[in-house]
Amino acid sequence: KDSAALDRYWAQFESSEAKVVELSSRLSESTGNAAARKLLGEFRSAHDAMGQRYRSALQAFKSASGDPAVGDEKVTGLDRAPMELLVRAADGLSADSMSAFSASKASAVNTLWMALIGAAIVVVAALALLWWLVERMIMDPIRLAVENAEQIARGDLTRSIEIKGGGEAGQLLVS
C-alpha cells in the first residue's frame, strides 16, 4: 500500500537480480568444467524466466490493490528450478575444486620430499667432507706420530720424520 516502499523493495530486487546475472556469468566464464558451465547457462535462463514471472506477479499484486495473497500465489515455488540448477553446478564445481586441491596437495608433498632428500644429500656430502678434513688434518698426523713413537720405542732412531703441517700434530712430531 506504500508505493514508495514498494519501489524501494523492487529496486533492491532488480539490483540483486543484476548481481546474480553478473556473478553467474563470471563464474561460467571462469570455469573449465563444461557440465557446470552448461548448468550455469540453464540457471541464467531459468533465473531470467523467474524474473519475468516476478514482474508479472508484481503487476497482479498492484492490480489486486496490494493483496499479498495474489502476489504470493504467482511466485510460490518459482525459485526451486533455478536453485536446483545452481546446486548441481555448485556440486560439480566443488568436485573440481576437491580434485584440484588433491592434486596440489600431492604436488606439495612430492616437492617436500624432494627438498628433504636434497637436504639429506647436502648434509651427507657436508659430513663426508668434514670426515675427510678431520682424517687429513688431524688423524693422519696423529697416526704418523704414533708410528714414529712406536719406532723410537723399539730403538729405531734412524727414521726421518716428515712434517706436513704446522698445527699441534706437527709440533708433536717435532718434539
Short mmCIF file of C-alpha atoms in Angstrom, two decimals:
data_model
loop_
_atom_site.label_atom_id
_atom_site.label_comp_id
_atom_site.label_asym_id
_atom_site.label_seq_id
_atom_site.Cartn_x
_atom_site.Cartn_y
_atom_site.Cartn_z
CA LYS A 1 0.00 0.00 0.00
CA ASP A 2 3.05 2.24 0.46
CA SER A 3 4.16 2.78 -3.14
CA ALA A 4 7.48 4.42 -2.14
CA ALA A 5 8.42 1.38 -0.03
CA LEU A 6 7.32 -0.94 -2.84
CA ASP A 7 9.50 0.99 -5.30
CA ARG A 8 12.50 0.71 -2.93
CA TYR A 9 12.00 -3.01 -2.48
CA TRP A 10 11.58 -3.53 -6.21
CA ALA A 11 14.76 -1.54 -6.91
CA GLN A 12 16.61 -3.77 -4.42
CA PHE A 13 15.17 -6.85 -6.16
CA GLU A 14 16.35 -5.64 -9.57
CA SER A 15 19.80 -4.78 -8.18
CA SER A 16 20.10 -8.27 -6.65
CA GLU A 17 18.84 -9.82 -9.87
CA ALA A 18 21.52 -7.99 -11.87
CA LYS A 19 24.23 -9.11 -9.42
CA VAL A 20 23.11 -12.73 -9.75
CA VAL A 21 23.29 -12.48 -13.54
CA GLU A 22 26.74 -10.86 -13.42
CA LEU A 23 28.16 -13.33 -10.89
CA SER A 24 26.77 -16.39 -12.63
CA SER A 25 28.16 -15.13 -15.95
CA ARG A 26 31.60 -14.53 -14.45
CA LEU A 27 31.55 -17.93 -12.79
CA SER A 28 30.53 -19.60 -16.02
CA GLU A 29 33.33 -17.85 -17.93
CA SER A 30 35.97 -18.72 -15.34
CA THR A 31 35.29 -22.44 -15.01
CA GLY A 32 36.80 -25.13 -17.15
CA ASN A 33 34.03 -27.56 -16.18
CA ALA A 34 31.80 -27.84 -19.27
CA ALA A 35 28.94 -29.50 -17.37
CA ALA A 36 28.92 -26.75 -14.72
CA ARG A 37 29.11 -24.09 -17.45
CA LYS A 38 26.05 -25.66 -19.14
CA LEU A 39 24.16 -25.82 -15.83
CA LEU A 40 25.03 -22.19 -15.13
CA GLY A 41 23.68 -21.24 -18.57
CA GLU A 42 20.48 -23.13 -17.79
CA PHE A 43 20.37 -21.39 -14.41
CA ARG A 44 20.63 -17.95 -16.03
CA SER A 45 17.76 -18.85 -18.42
CA ALA A 46 15.65 -20.15 -15.51
CA HIS A 47 16.59 -17.08 -13.47
CA ASP A 48 15.53 -14.77 -16.33
CA ALA A 49 12.19 -16.62 -16.61
CA MET A 50 11.76 -16.36 -12.86
CA GLY A 51 12.40 -12.60 -13.05
CA GLN A 52 9.70 -12.23 -15.71
CA ARG A 53 7.27 -14.19 -13.56
CA TYR A 54 8.11 -11.96 -10.57
CA ARG A 55 7.39 -8.93 -12.73
CA SER A 56 4.07 -10.44 -13.73
CA ALA A 57 3.31 -11.17 -10.06
CA LEU A 58 4.13 -7.55 -9.19
CA GLN A 59 1.61 -6.35 -11.76
CA ALA A 60 -1.00 -8.78 -10.37
CA PHE A 61 -0.23 -7.58 -6.85
CA LYS A 62 -0.69 -3.95 -7.90
CA SER A 63 -3.89 -4.80 -9.83
CA ALA A 64 -5.25 -6.52 -6.71
CA SER A 65 -4.73 -3.34 -4.70
CA GLY A 66 -1.72 -4.73 -2.85
CA ASP A 67 -3.28 -8.06 -1.84
CA PRO A 68 -0.24 -10.14 -0.79
CA ALA A 69 -2.10 -13.43 -1.36
CA VAL A 70 -2.37 -12.63 -5.08
CA GLY A 71 1.36 -11.91 -5.40
CA ASP A 72 2.34 -14.91 -3.27
CA GLU A 73 0.18 -17.24 -5.37
CA LYS A 74 2.01 -16.13 -8.53
CA VAL A 75 5.53 -16.61 -7.14
CA THR A 76 5.23 -19.69 -4.92
CA GLY A 77 7.85 -22.27 -5.90
CA LEU A 78 9.41 -20.14 -8.68
CA ASP A 79 12.87 -20.35 -7.18
CA ARG A 80 13.05 -24.16 -6.99
CA ALA A 81 14.14 -24.92 -10.57
CA PRO A 82 16.87 -22.25 -10.72
CA MET A 83 18.06 -23.24 -7.25
CA GLU A 84 18.33 -26.92 -8.22
CA LEU A 85 20.38 -25.98 -11.29
CA LEU A 86 22.63 -23.80 -9.18
CA VAL A 87 23.11 -26.54 -6.58
CA ARG A 88 24.03 -29.07 -9.28
CA ALA A 89 26.53 -26.62 -10.80
CA ALA A 90 27.99 -25.94 -7.35
CA ASP A 91 28.35 -29.68 -6.71
CA GLY A 92 30.28 -30.08 -9.96
CA LEU A 93 32.50 -27.11 -9.19
CA SER A 94 33.05 -28.40 -5.67
CA ALA A 95 34.16 -31.78 -7.03
CA ASP A 96 36.55 -29.99 -9.39
CA SER A 97 37.91 -27.91 -6.52
CA MET A 98 38.47 -31.01 -4.38
CA SER A 99 40.23 -32.72 -7.27
CA ALA A 100 42.46 -29.69 -7.87
CA PHE A 101 43.16 -29.47 -4.13
CA SER A 102 44.13 -33.14 -4.00
CA ALA A 103 46.45 -32.71 -6.98
CA SER A 104 48.01 -29.61 -5.39
CA LYS A 105 48.43 -31.41 -2.10
CA ALA A 106 50.11 -34.36 -3.81
CA SER A 107 52.41 -31.98 -5.68
CA ALA A 108 53.27 -30.16 -2.46
CA VAL A 109 54.04 -33.44 -0.68
CA ASN A 110 56.21 -34.53 -3.62
CA THR A 111 58.06 -31.20 -3.56
CA LEU A 112 58.57 -31.51 0.19
CA TRP A 113 60.03 -34.99 -0.20
CA MET A 114 62.35 -33.79 -2.96
CA ALA A 115 63.50 -30.91 -0.74
CA LEU A 116 64.09 -33.27 2.18
CA ILE A 117 66.04 -35.71 0.00
CA GLY A 118 68.09 -32.82 -1.40
CA ALA A 119 68.79 -31.54 2.10
CA ALA A 120 69.80 -35.04 3.22
CA ILE A 121 72.21 -35.32 0.28
CA VAL A 122 73.75 -31.96 1.16
CA VAL A 123 74.10 -32.98 4.82
CA VAL A 124 75.71 -36.32 3.88
CA ALA A 125 78.10 -34.54 1.49
CA ALA A 126 78.99 -31.99 4.17
CA LEU A 127 79.62 -34.77 6.71
CA ALA A 128 81.78 -36.66 4.21
CA LEU A 129 83.82 -33.51 3.57
CA LEU A 130 84.16 -32.90 7.30
CA TRP A 131 85.26 -36.52 7.84
CA TRP A 132 87.84 -36.20 5.06
CA LEU A 133 89.18 -32.95 6.55
CA VAL A 134 89.38 -34.47 10.06
CA GLU A 135 91.19 -37.53 8.65
CA ARG A 136 93.64 -35.43 6.64
CA MET A 137 94.35 -32.68 9.14
CA ILE A 138 94.11 -34.49 12.49
CA MET A 139 94.08 -38.27 12.24
CA ASP A 140 96.83 -38.71 9.62
CA PRO A 141 99.38 -36.65 11.60
CA ILE A 142 98.42 -38.47 14.81
CA ARG A 143 98.85 -41.87 13.12
CA LEU A 144 102.23 -40.74 11.82
CA ALA A 145 103.22 -39.58 15.31
CA VAL A 146 102.10 -42.93 16.82
CA GLU A 147 104.07 -44.81 14.15
CA ASN A 148 107.18 -42.77 14.82
CA ALA A 149 106.79 -43.13 18.59
CA GLU A 150 106.50 -46.93 18.23
CA GLN A 151 109.66 -46.99 16.05
CA ILE A 152 111.54 -44.91 18.60
CA ALA A 153 110.24 -47.17 21.41
CA ARG A 154 111.71 -50.15 19.53
CA GLY A 155 115.02 -48.30 19.45
CA ASP A 156 115.00 -47.24 15.79
CA LEU A 157 116.30 -43.68 15.82
CA THR A 158 117.26 -43.64 12.13
CA ARG A 159 113.86 -42.88 10.71
CA SER A 160 113.37 -39.33 9.46
CA ILE A 161 110.14 -37.62 10.39
CA GLU A 162 108.37 -35.73 7.64
CA ILE A 163 106.23 -32.88 8.96
CA LYS A 164 103.46 -31.66 6.66
CA GLY A 165 101.59 -29.25 8.85
CA GLY A 166 102.27 -26.57 11.36
CA GLY A 167 99.45 -27.37 13.73
CA GLU A 168 99.56 -29.15 17.09
CA ALA A 169 100.07 -32.51 15.42
CA GLY A 170 103.12 -31.09 13.57
CA GLN A 171 104.50 -29.69 16.83
CA LEU A 172 104.06 -33.11 18.42
CA LEU A 173 106.10 -34.71 15.64
CA VAL A 174 108.87 -32.10 16.01
CA SER A 175 109.07 -32.92 19.73
#
